[in-house]
Short mmCIF file of C-alpha atoms in Angstrom, two decimals:
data_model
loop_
_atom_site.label_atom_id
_atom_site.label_comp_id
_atom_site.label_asym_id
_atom_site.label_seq_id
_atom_site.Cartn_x
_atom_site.Cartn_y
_atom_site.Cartn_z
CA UNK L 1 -9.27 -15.79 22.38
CA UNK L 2 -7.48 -17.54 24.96
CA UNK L 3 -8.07 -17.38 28.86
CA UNK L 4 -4.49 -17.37 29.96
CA UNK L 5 -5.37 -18.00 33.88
CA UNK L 6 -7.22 -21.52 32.25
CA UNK L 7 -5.57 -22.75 29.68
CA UNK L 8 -7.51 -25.88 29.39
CA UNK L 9 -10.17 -23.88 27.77
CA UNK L 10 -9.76 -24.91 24.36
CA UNK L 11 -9.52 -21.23 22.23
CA UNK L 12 -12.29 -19.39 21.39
CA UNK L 13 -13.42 -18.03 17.99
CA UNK L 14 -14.19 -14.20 18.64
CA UNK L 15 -14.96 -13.47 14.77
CA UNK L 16 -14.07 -14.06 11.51
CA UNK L 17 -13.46 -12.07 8.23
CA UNK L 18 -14.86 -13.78 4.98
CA UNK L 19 -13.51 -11.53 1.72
CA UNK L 20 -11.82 -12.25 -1.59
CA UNK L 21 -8.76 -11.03 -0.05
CA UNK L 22 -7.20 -9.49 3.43
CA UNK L 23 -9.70 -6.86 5.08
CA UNK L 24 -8.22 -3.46 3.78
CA UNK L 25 -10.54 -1.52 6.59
CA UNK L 26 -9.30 -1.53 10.13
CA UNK L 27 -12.06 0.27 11.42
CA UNK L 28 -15.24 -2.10 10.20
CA UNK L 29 -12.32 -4.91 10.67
CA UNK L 30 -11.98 -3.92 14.47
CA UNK L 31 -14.72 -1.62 15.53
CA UNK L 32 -17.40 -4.56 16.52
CA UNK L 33 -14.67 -6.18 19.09
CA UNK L 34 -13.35 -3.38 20.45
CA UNK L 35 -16.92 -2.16 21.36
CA UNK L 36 -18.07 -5.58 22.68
CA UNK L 37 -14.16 -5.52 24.60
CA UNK L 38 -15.46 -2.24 26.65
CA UNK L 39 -18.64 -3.70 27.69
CA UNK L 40 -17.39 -6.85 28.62
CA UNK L 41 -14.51 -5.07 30.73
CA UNK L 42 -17.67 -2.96 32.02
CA UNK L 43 -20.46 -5.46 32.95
CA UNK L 44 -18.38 -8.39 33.09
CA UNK L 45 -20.09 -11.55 31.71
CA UNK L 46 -23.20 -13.43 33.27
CA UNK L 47 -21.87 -17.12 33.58
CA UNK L 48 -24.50 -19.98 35.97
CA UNK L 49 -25.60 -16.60 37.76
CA UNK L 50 -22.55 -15.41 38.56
CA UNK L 51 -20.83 -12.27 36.62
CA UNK L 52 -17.14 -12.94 35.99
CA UNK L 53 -15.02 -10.19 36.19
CA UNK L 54 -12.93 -10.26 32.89
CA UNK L 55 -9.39 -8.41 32.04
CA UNK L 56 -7.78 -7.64 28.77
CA UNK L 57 -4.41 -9.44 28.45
CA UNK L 58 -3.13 -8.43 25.41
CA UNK L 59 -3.15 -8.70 21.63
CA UNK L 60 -0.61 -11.48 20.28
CA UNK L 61 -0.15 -11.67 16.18
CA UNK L 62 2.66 -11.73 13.92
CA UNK L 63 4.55 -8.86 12.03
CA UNK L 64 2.13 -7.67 9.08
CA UNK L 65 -0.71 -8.34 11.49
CA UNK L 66 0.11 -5.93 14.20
CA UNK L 67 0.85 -3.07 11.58
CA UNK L 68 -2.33 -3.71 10.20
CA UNK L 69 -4.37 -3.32 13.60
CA UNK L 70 -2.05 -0.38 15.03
CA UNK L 71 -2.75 1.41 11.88
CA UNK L 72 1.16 1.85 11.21
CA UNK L 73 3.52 1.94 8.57
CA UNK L 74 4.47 -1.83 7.65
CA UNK L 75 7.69 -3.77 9.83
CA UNK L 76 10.00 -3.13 6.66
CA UNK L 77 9.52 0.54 6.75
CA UNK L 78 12.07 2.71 8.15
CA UNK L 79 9.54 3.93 10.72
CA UNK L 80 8.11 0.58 11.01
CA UNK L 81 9.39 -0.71 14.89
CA UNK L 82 5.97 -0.05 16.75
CA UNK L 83 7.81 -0.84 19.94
CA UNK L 84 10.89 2.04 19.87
CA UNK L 85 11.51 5.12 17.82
CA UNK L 86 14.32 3.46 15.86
CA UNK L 87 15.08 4.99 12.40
CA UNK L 88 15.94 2.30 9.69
CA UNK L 89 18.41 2.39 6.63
CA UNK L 90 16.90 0.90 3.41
CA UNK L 91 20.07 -0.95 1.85
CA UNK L 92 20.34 -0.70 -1.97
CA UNK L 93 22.66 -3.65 -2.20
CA UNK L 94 20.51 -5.95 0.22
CA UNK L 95 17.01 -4.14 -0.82
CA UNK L 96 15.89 -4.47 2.47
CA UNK L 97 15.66 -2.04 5.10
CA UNK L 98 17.61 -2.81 8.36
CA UNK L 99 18.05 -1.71 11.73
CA UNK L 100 20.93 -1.23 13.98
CA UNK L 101 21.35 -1.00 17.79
CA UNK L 102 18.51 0.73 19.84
CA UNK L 103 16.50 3.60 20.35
CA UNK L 104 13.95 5.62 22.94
CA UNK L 105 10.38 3.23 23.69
CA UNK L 106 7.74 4.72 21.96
CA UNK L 107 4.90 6.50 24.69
CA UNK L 108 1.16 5.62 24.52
CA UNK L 109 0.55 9.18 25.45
CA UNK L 110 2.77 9.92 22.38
CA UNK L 111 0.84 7.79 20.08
CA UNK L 112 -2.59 9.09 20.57
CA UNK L 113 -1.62 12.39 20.15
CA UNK L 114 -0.74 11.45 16.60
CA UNK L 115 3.27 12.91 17.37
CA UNK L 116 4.41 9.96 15.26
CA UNK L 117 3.70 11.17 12.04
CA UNK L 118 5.86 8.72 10.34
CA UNK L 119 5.20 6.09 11.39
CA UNK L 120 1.13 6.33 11.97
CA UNK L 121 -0.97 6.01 9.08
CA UNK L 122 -4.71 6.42 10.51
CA UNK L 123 -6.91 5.70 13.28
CA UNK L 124 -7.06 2.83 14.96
CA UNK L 125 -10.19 1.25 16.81
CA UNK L 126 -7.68 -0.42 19.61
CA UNK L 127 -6.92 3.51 20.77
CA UNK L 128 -10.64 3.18 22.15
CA UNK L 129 -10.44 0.29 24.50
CA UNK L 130 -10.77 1.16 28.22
CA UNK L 131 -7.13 1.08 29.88
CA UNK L 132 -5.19 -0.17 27.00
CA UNK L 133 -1.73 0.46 26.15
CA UNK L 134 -1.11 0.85 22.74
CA UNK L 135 2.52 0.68 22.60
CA UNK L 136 2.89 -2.20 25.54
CA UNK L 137 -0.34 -4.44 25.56
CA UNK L 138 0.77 -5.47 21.75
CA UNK L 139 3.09 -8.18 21.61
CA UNK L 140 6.30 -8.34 19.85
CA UNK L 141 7.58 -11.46 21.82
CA UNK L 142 6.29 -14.59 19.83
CA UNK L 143 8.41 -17.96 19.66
CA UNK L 144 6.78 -18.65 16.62
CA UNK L 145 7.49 -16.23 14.15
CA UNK L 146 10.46 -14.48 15.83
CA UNK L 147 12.45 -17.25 17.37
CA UNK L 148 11.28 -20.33 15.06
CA UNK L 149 10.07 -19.40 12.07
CA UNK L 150 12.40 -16.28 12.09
CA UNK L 151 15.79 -16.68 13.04
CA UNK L 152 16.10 -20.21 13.78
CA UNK L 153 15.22 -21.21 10.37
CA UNK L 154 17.37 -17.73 9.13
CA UNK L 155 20.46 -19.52 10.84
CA UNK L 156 19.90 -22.90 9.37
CA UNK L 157 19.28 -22.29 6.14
CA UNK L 158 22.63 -19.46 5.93
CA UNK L 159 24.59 -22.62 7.01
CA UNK L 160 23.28 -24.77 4.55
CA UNK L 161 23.08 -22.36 1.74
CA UNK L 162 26.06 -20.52 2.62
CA UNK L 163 23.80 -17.03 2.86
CA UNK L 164 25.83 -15.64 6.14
CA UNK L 165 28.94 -14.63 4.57
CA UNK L 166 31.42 -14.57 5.39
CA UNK L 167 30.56 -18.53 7.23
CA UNK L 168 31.16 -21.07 4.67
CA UNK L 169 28.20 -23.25 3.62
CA UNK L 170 28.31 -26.95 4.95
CA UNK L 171 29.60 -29.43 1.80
CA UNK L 172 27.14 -32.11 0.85
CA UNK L 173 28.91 -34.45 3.31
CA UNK L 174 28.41 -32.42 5.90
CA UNK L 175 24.96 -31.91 5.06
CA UNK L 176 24.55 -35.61 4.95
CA UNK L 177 26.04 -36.62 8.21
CA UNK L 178 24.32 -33.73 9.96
CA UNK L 179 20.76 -34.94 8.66
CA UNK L 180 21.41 -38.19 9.60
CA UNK L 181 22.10 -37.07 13.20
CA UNK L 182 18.75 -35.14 13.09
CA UNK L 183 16.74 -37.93 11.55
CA UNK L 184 18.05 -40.14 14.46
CA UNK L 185 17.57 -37.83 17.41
CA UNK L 186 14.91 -39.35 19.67
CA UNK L 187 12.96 -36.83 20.96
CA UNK L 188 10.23 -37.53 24.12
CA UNK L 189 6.66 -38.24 23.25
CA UNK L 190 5.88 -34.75 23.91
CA UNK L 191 7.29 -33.51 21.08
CA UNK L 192 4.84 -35.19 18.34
CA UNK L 193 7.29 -34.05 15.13
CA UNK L 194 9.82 -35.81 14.24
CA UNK L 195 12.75 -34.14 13.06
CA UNK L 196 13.83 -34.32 9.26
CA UNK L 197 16.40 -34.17 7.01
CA UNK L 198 18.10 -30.64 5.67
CA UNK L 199 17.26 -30.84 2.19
CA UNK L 200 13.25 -30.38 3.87
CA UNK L 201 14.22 -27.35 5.94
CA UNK L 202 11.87 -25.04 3.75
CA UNK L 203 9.17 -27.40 4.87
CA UNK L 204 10.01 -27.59 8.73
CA UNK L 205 7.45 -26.52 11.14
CA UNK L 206 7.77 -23.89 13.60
CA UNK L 207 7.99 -27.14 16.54
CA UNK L 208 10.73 -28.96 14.60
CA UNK L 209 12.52 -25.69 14.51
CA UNK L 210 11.93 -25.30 18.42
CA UNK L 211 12.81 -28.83 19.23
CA UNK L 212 15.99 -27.99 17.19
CA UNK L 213 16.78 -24.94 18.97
CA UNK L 214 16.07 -25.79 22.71
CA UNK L 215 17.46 -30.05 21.93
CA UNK L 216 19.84 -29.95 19.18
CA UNK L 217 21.71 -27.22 18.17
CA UNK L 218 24.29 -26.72 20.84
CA UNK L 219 25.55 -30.50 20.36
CA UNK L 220 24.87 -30.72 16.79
CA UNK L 221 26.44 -27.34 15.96
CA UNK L 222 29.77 -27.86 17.86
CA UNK L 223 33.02 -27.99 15.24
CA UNK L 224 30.25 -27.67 12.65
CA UNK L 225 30.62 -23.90 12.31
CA UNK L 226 33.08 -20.91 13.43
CA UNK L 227 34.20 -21.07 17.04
CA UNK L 228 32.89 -17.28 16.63
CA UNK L 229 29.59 -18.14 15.32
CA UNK L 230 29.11 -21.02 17.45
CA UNK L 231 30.12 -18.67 20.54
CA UNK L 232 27.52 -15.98 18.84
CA UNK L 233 24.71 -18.57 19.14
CA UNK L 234 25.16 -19.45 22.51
CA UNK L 235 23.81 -15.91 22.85
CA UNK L 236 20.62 -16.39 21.15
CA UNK L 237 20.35 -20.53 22.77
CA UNK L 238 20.77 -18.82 26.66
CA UNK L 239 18.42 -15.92 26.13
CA UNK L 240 15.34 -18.18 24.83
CA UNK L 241 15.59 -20.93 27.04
CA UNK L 242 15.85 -18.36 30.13
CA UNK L 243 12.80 -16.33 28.85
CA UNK L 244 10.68 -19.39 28.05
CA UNK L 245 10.60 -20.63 31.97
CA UNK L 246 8.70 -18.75 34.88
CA UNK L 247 11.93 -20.47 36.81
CA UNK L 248 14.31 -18.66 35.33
CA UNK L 249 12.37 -15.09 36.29
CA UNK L 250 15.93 -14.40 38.29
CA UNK L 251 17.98 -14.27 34.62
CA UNK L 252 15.26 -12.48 32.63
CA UNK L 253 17.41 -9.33 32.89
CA UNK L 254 20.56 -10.65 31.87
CA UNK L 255 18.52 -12.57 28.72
CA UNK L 256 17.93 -9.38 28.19
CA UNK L 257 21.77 -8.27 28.15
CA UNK L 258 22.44 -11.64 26.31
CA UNK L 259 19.83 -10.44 23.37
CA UNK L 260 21.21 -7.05 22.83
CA UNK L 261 24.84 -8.72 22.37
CA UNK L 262 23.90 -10.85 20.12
CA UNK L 263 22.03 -8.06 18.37
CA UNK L 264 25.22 -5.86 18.20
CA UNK L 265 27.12 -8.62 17.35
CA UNK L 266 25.23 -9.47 14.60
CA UNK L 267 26.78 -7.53 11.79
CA UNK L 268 30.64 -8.33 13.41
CA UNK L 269 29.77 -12.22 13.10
CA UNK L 270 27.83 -12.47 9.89
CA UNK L 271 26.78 -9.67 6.71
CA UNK L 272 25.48 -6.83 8.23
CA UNK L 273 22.32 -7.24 5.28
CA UNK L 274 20.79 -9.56 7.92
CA UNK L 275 19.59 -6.68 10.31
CA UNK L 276 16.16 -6.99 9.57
CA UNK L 277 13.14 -6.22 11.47
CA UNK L 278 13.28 -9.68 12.80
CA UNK L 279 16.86 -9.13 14.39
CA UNK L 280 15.66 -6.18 15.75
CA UNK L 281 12.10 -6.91 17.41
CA UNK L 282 14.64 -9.32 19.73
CA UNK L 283 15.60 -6.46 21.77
CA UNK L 284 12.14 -6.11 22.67
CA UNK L 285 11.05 -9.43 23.79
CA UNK L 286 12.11 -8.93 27.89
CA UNK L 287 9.86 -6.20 28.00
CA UNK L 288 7.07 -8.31 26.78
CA UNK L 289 8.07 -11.18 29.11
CA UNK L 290 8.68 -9.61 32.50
CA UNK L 291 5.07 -7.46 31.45
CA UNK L 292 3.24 -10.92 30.21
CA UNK L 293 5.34 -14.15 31.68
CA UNK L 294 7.49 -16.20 29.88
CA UNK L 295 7.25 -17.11 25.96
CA UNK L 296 5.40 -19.51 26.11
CA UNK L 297 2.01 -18.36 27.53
CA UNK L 298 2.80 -15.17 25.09
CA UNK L 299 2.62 -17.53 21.85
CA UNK L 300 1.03 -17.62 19.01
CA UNK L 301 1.28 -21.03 18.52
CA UNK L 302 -2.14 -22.52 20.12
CA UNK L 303 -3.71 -19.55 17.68
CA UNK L 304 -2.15 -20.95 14.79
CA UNK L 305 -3.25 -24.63 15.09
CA UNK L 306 -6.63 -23.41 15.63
CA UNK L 307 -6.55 -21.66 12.61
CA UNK L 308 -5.27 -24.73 11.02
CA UNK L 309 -8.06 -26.57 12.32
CA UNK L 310 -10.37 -23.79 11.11
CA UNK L 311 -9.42 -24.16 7.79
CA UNK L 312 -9.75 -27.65 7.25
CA UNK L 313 -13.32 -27.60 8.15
CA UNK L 314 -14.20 -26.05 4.65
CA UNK L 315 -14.60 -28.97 2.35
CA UNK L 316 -16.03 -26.91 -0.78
CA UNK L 317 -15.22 -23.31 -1.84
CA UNK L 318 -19.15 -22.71 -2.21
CA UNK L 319 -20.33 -20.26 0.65
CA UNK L 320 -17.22 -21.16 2.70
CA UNK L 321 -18.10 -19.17 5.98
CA UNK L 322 -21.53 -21.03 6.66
CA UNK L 323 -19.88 -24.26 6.67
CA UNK L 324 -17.23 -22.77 9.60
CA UNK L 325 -19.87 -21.15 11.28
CA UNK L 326 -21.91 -24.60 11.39
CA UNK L 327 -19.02 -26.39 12.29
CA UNK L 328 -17.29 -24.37 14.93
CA UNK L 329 -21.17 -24.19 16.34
CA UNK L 330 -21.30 -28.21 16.66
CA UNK L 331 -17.95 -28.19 17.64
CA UNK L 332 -18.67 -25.63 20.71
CA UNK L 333 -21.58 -27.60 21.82
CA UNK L 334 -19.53 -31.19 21.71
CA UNK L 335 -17.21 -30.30 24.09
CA UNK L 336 -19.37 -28.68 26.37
CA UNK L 337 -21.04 -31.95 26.44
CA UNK L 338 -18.02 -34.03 26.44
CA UNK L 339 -16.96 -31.25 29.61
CA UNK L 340 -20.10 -31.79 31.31
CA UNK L 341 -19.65 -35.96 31.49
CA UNK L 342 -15.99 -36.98 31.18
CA UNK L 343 -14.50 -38.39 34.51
CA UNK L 344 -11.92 -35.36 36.04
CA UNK L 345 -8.68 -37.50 35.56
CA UNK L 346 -6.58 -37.27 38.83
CA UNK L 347 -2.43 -37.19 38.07
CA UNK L 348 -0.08 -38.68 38.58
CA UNK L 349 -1.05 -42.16 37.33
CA UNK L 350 0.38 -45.37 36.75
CA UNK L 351 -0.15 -47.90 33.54
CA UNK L 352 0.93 -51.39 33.03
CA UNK L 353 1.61 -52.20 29.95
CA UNK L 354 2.79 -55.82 29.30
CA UNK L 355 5.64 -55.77 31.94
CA UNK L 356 6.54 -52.08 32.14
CA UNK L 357 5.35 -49.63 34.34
CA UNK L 358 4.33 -46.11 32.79
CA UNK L 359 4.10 -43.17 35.18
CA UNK L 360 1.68 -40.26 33.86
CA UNK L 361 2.97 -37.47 36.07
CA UNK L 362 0.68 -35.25 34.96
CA UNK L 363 -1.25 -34.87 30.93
CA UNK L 364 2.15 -34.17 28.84
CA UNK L 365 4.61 -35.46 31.23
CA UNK L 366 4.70 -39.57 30.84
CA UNK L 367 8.06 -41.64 32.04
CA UNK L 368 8.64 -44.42 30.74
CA UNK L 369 11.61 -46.93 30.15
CA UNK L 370 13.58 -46.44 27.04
CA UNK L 371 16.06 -43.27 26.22
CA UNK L 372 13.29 -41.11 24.97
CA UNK L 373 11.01 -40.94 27.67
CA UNK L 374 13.22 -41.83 30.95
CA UNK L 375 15.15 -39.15 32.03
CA UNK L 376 13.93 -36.71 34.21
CA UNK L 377 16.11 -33.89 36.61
CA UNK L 378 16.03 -34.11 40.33
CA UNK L 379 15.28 -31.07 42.34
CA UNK L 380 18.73 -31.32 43.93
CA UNK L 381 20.13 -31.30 40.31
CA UNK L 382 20.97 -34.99 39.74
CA UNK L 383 20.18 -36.68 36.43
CA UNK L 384 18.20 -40.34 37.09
CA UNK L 385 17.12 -42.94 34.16
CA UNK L 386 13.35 -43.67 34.91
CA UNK L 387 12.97 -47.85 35.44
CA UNK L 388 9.69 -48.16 37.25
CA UNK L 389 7.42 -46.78 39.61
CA UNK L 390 5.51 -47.85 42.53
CA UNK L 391 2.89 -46.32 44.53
CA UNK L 392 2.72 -46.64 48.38
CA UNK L 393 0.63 -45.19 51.62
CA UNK L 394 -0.89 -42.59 48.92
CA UNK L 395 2.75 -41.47 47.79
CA UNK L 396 4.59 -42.49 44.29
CA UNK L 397 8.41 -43.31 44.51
CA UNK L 398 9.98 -44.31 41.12
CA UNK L 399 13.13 -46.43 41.37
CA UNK L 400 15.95 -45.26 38.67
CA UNK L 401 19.88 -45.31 37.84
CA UNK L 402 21.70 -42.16 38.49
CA UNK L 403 23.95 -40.42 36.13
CA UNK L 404 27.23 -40.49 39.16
CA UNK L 405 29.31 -37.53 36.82
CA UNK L 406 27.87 -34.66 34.67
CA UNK L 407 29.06 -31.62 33.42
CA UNK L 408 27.73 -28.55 31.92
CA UNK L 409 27.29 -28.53 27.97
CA UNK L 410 29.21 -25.46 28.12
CA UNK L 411 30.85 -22.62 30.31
CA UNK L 412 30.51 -19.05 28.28
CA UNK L 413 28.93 -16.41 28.37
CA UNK L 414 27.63 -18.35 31.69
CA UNK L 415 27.84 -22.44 32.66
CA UNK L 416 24.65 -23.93 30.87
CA UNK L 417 24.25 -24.98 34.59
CA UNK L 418 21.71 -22.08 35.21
CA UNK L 419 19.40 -23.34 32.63
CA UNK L 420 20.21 -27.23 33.37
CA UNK L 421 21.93 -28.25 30.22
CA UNK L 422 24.54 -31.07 30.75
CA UNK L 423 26.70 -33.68 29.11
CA UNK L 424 27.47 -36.97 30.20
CA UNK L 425 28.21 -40.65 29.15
CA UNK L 426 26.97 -43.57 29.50
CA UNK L 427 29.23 -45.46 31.30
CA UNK L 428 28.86 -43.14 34.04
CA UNK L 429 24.88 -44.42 34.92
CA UNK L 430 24.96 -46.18 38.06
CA UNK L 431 23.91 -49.84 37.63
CA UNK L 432 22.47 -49.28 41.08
CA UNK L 433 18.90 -48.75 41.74
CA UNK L 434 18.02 -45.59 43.50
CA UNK L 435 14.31 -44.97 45.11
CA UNK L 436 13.23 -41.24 44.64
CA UNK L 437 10.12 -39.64 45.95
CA UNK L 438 7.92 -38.54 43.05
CA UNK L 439 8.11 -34.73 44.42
CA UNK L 440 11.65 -34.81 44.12
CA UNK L 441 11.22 -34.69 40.51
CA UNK L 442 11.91 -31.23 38.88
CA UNK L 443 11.03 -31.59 35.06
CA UNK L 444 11.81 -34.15 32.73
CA UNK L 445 14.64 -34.00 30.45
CA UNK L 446 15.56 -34.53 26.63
CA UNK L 447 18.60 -37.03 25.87
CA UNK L 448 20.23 -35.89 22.44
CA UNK L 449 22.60 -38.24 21.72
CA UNK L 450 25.05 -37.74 18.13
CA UNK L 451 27.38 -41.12 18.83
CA UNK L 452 25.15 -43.75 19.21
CA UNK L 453 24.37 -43.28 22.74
CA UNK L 454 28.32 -43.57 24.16
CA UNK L 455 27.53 -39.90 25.59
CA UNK L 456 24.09 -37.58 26.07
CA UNK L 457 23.26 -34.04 26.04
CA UNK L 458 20.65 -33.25 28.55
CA UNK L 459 18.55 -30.17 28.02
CA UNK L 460 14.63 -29.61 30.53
CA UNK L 461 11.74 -30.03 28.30
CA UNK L 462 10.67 -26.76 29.55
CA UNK L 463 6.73 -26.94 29.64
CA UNK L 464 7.35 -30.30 32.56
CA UNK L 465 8.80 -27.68 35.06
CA UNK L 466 6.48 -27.59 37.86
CA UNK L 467 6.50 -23.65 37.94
#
C-alpha cells in the first residue's frame, strides 16, 4: 500500500500469499482485505489519539493480475478488455488474439449485475467494498508494464530483430553505432541505470527503457527508421510525456487524441499481428489519468522494487514466509526509529566539494557542473548551464551560461515546444555569466548528445517539475 497524498511513506506490506504456486482462490485470496478495507473506510484508523480519516485510491497491478482479482476472463481473451466492451479476433496466422479500434466503457452497474457473461467468470470480493468502482477504480494506466516493459521494448526489439514488417531490421553496423550512442549517453544522477548496449535489450529494465523513451529515442531514432514510422512514434513520445506531468493537465485531452492515432495507425505503419491487448489498453490510459493524476503517481513501479526487496530477504527456501515476516517486522520498527531521530533536512542546500559548488534543490534534484547534471529550464523558457551557486539575504541565485538560440526537436503533430523538448549547439552557450534567482528555475533538464557534444537534445526530467 502506498499513501499517495505522502509519498515519503516508504510502502506498506498489507499481506502476503505463501503457496507452491499462484493463489487459484480469489475469494480466501481477497476476502480478509476487502473486509478490513470497509472497516477502515468506516472507523478510520486510531493514530497518537487522533482517528485519520482514510480513502480508497485505487487498485494498481499489471495485466494477469487484474483479471485475476476482477474475476474475468484473461487480457488475451476475446472478451478480455475489463475497461470497454471491445470484441477481439483470435488470429490463426499470428496465434494471438488482437484488438482493433474502440468500443462502449464497460458500466459498474453493468458488472454487478453479472450482464457480462463473457467476459465474467465468478465473484469477486472487490464487488463488496464500500463505494468502489469496479470498472474505473482498477487501473489500466501503468508506465511500467504498458509503456516500458510493453511497447517500448515491443518497438526496440521489432527494429533490431526486424519483427515489424514491413520496417527493415537495423544491419549489424547499425546496431553497433546505435549502441555505442546509447552506451555513451550521459544521463543525470537521477537516473541510477545506465544505459546498455542492444545485444542486452532482453535484459533492460523497465527505467532504462523509460530513460530511453522520454531521453533518447527522438534523437537517436531520426534517419534510423521510416520517415513514417519515425512520424508514427512521435505519437506515442507526445502522448506519454504529456500524461506523465500534472503541468501538462491542459494537453491531457489531446494525448488522448494522440493515443487513439497511433492506435489506428498501428496496423497502416507496421503488421497488423501487433494489435495486442497491450496496443489496445493505450486507449484507456487518459481516463485513468485525468480520474488518478498523471502516470507517474499511478505506477507500479515503487510496488515492484518493494517486491524486489521482499524477495531478497529470503536467504534459504526452508519456511520462507517466517523469515519475511521477521524481517519486514525489524525493518518496520528501524525506520520508525530512524523517523523518530533523523534531523528534518531543509532544501535547497549547498555542498562544497573541493572547488565546486553543488546545489541540492530539493532530494532528487542536485546541479552540479559538468553536462550531466547542469542544465536546468528557466520558467520563462530559456535553457542555462549550471556553474555555481551562491546564497544571499536568505535567497539562492545560481550564476550560469545561457543557451542564446534553441529550437524545438521537432514541429508535427505539434512543436515539441509544449512539452519543452529542444535542440541546440554548443557554440551557441553564452560565454557570459548570467545570475538567476533560484525560483526562476522550472525543472532540470536531460542533455542527450549523439556527436560528441557539437549539438544537445534537451528533454525535462519530468519528476524535477515543481508541480
Amino acid at each position: 500500500m502506498q499513501v499517495s497524498n505522502m509519498p515519503e511513506i516508504p510502502i506498506m506490506v498489507l499481506g502476503i500469499f505463501c503457496g507452491s504456486s499462484k493463489p487459484d482462490n480469489v475469494e480466501g485470496f481477497l476476502r480478509p482485505l476487502v473486509s478490513e478495507i470497509n472497516h477502515i473506510l468506516v472507523q478510520g484508523i486510531l493514530i497518537n489519539e487522533t482517528v485519520v480519516d482514510i480513502r480508497l485510491g485505487a487498485f494498481i497491478a499489471d495485466t494477469p493480475a487484474r483479471a485475476f482479482i476482477n474475476g474475468v476472463k484473461s487480457y488475451n481473451a476475446r472478451h478480455g478488455c475489463i475497461k470497454c466492451k471491445i470484441v477481439g479476433t483470435f488470429d490463426e496466422s499470428a496465434r494471438k488474439t488482437l484488438f482493433g479500434g474502440t468500443a462502449e466503457d464497460r458500466a459498474d452497474e453493468e458488472f454487478r449485475r453479472g450482464e457480462y457473461t463473457e467476459h465474467q467468470l465468478r465473484h469477486t470480493p472487490l464487488l463488496d467494498i464500500n463505494e468502489f468502482d469496479i470498472v474505473k477504480d482498477i487501473i489500466v494506466a501503468d508506465n511500467l508494464h504498458i509503456l516500458h516493459l510493453g511497447l517500448t521494448r515491443t518497438l526496440l526489439k521489432g527494429y533490431i530483430l526486424g519483427s515489424l514488417p514491413p520496417l527493415l531490421k537495423w544491419t549489424p553496423r547499425e546496431l553497433k553505432e546505435i549502441s555505442k550512442l546509447l552506451v555513451n549517453v550521459e544521463y543525470p544522477s537521477e537516473i541510477h541505470r545506465k544505459q546498455r548496449a542492444l545485444n542486452y535489450i532482453t535484459y533492460w529494465k523497465g527505467s532504462e527503457l523509460a530513460a530511453f523513451l522520454h531521453h533518447s529515442s527522438i534523437p537517436l531514432l531520426k534517419n534510423r527508421i521510416s520517415d513514417r514510422a519515425y512520424e508514427h512514434f512521435k505519437l506515442f513520445f507526445l502522448a506519454a510525456n504529456i500524461l506523465s506531468s500534472k503541468l501538462f493537465e491542459q494537453y491531457w485531452e489531446y494525448a488522448g487524441q494522440l493515443l487513439q492515432q497511433f492506435v489506428s495507425e498501428f496496423s497502416t505503419v507496421y503488421s497488423r499481428n501487433y494489435l495486442t491487448s497491450n496496443i489496445h489498453n493505450l486507449l484507456h490510459i487518459p481516463a485513468d489519468v485525468q480520474r488518478f493524476g498523471p502516470l507517474p503517481l499511478i505506477s507500479s513501479y515503487p510496488f515492484e522494487n518493494k517486491l524486489q526487496y521482499i524477495k531478497r530477504l529470503v536467504k534459504t527456501g526452508h519456511r520462507e514466509l517466517n523469515q519475511v515476516v521477521c524481517r519486514l517486522t525489524e525493518l518496520s520498527e528501524l525506520e520508525t526509529a530512524v523517523e523518530n531521530t533523523k534531523e528534518q533536512v531543509q532544501y535547497p542546500l549547498l555542498k562544497i566539494k573541493k572547488e565546486e559548488v553543488i546545489l541540492q534543490v530539493k532530494p532528487n534534484f542536485i546541479l552540479r557542473k559538468g553536462n550531466r547534471n547542469s542544465w536546468f529550464l528557466t520558467q520563462g523558457n530559456e535553457i542555462v548551464k549550471y556553474s555555481k551557486a551562491i546564497q544571499s539575504s536568505g535567497k539562492f541565485f545560481i550564476e550560469g551560461h545561457l543557451v542564446t538560440v534553441k529550437y524545438p526537436t521537432f514541429t508535427t503533430p505539434v512543436s515539441s515546444e509544449i512539452i519543452y523538448n529542444y535542440t541546440a549547439k554548443s557554440s551557441n552557450i553564452s560565454e557570459t555569466l548570467l545570475t538567476i534567482d533560484l525560483e526562476s528555475v522550472k525543472c532540470k533538464l536531460v542533455a542527450t548528445s549523439l556527436d560528441k557534444g557539437n549539438s544537445f537534445n534537451f528533454s525535462p526530467l519530468l519528476h524535477t517539475f515543481d508541480e
